[in-house]
Rosetta silent file (secondary structure, phi, psi, omega in degrees, C-alpha in Angstrom):
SEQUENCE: XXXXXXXXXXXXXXXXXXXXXXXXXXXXXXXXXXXXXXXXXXXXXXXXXXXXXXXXXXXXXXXXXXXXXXXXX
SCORE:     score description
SCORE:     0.000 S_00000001
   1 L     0.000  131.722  178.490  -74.608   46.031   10.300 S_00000001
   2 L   -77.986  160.508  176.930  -73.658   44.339    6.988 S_00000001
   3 H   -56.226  -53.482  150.126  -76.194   42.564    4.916 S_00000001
   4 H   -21.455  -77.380 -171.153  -74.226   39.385    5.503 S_00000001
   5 H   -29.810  -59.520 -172.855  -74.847   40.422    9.436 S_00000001
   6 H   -86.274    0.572  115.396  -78.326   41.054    9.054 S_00000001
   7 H     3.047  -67.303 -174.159  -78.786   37.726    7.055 S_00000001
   8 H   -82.586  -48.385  167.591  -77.410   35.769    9.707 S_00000001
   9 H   -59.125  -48.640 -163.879  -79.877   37.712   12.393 S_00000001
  10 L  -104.627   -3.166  157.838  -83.139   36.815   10.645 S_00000001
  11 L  -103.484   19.980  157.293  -82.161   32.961    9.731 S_00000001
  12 L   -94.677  -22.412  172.175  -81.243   32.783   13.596 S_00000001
  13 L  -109.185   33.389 -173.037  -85.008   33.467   14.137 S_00000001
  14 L  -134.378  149.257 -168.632  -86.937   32.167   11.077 S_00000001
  15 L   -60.696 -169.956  172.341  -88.666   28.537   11.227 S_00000001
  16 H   -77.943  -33.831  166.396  -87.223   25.716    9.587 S_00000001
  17 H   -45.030  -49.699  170.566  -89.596   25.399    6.669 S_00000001
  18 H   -44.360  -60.612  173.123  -88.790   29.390    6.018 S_00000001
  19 H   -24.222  -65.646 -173.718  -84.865   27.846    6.450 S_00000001
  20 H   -58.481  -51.331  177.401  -85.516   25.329    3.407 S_00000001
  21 H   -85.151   -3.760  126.431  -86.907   27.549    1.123 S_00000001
  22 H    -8.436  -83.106 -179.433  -84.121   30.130    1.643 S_00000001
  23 H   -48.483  -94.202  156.965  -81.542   27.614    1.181 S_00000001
  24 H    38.467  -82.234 -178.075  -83.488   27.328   -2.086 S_00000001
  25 H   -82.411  -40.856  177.970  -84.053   30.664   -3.501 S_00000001
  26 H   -84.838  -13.936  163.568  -80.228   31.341   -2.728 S_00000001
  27 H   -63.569  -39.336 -174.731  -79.221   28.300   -4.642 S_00000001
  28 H   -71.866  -31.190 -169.255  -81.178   29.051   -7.657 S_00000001
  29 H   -83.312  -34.227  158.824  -79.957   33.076   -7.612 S_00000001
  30 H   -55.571  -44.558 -177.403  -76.447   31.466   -7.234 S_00000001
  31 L   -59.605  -11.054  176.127  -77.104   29.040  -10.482 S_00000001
  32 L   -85.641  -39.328  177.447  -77.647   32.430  -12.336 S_00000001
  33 L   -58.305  172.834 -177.292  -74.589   34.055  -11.809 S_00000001
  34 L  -110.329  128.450 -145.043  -72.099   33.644  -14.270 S_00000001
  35 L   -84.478   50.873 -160.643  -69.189   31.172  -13.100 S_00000001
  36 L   -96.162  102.398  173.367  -66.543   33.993  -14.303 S_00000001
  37 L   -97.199  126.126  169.380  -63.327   34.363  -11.694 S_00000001
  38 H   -22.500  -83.670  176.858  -62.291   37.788  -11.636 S_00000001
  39 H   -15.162  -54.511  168.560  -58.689   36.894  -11.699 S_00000001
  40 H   -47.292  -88.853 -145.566  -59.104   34.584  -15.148 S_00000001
  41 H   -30.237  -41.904  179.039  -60.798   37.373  -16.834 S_00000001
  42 L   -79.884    3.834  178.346  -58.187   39.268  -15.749 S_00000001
  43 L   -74.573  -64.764  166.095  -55.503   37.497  -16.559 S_00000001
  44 L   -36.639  -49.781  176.097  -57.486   36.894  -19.852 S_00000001
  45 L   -66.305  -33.216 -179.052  -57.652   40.998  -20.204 S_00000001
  46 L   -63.167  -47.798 -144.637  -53.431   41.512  -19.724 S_00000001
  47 H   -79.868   12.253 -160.390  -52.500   38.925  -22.428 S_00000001
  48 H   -82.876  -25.764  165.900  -55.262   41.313  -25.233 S_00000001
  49 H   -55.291  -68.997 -175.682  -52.351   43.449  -26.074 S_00000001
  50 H   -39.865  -54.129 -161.723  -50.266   40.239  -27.228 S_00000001
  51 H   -53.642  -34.996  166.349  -52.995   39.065  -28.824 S_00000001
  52 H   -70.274  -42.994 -176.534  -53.742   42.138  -30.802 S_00000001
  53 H   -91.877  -20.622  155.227  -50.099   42.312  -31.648 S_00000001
  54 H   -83.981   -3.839  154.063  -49.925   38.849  -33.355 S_00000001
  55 H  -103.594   21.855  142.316  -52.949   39.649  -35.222 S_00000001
  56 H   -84.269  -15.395  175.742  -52.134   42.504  -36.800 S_00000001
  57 H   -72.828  -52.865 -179.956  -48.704   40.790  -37.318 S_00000001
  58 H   -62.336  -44.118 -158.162  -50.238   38.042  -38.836 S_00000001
  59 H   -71.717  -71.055 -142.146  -52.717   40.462  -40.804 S_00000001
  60 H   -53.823  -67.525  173.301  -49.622   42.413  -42.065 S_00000001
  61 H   -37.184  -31.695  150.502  -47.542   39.335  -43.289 S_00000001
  62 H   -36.899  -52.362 -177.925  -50.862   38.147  -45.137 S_00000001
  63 H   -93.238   10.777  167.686  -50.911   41.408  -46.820 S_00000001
  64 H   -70.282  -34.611 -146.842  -46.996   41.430  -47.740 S_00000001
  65 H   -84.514    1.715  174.097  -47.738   37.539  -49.417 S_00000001
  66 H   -56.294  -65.060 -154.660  -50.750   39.404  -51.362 S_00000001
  67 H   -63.068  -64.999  141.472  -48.868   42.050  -52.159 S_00000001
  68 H    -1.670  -94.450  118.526  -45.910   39.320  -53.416 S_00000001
  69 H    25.010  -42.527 -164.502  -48.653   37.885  -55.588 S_00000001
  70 H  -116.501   -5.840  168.059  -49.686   40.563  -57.169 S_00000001
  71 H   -87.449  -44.420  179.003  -46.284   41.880  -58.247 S_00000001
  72 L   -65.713  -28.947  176.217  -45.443   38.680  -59.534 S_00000001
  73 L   -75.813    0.000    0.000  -48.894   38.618  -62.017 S_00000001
């Protein structure tokens, strides 16, 4: 029997007062989690290669216009 299963079996027998503070205690342990969807992050995790390659791209061109600069003194 899943937890979910057994869950369901012991709020089919527990009074209503029990009920309320339930409802309760799983709202507040939901308000904890962090509101993250897999999926973003993982979307967010594909593009970190691009991301990485314009800022070392960016980095590099920065250090050609140094390097420019400094030939030029």
């Amino acid at each position: 029997m899943t937890i979910k299963e057994q869950l369901f079996q012991e709020l089919e027998n527990a009074p209503m007062p029990v009920l309320a503070e339930v409802l309760d205690f799983l709202r507040f342990l939901q308000s904890k989690q962090p509101k993250v969807d897999f999926m973003e992050f993982a979307g967010m995790a594909s593009d970190l290669g691009d991301i990485m390659d314009e800022i070392v791209a960016e980095a590099e061109a920065n250090r050609q216009l140094d390097l420019g600069r400094e030939d030029r003194a």
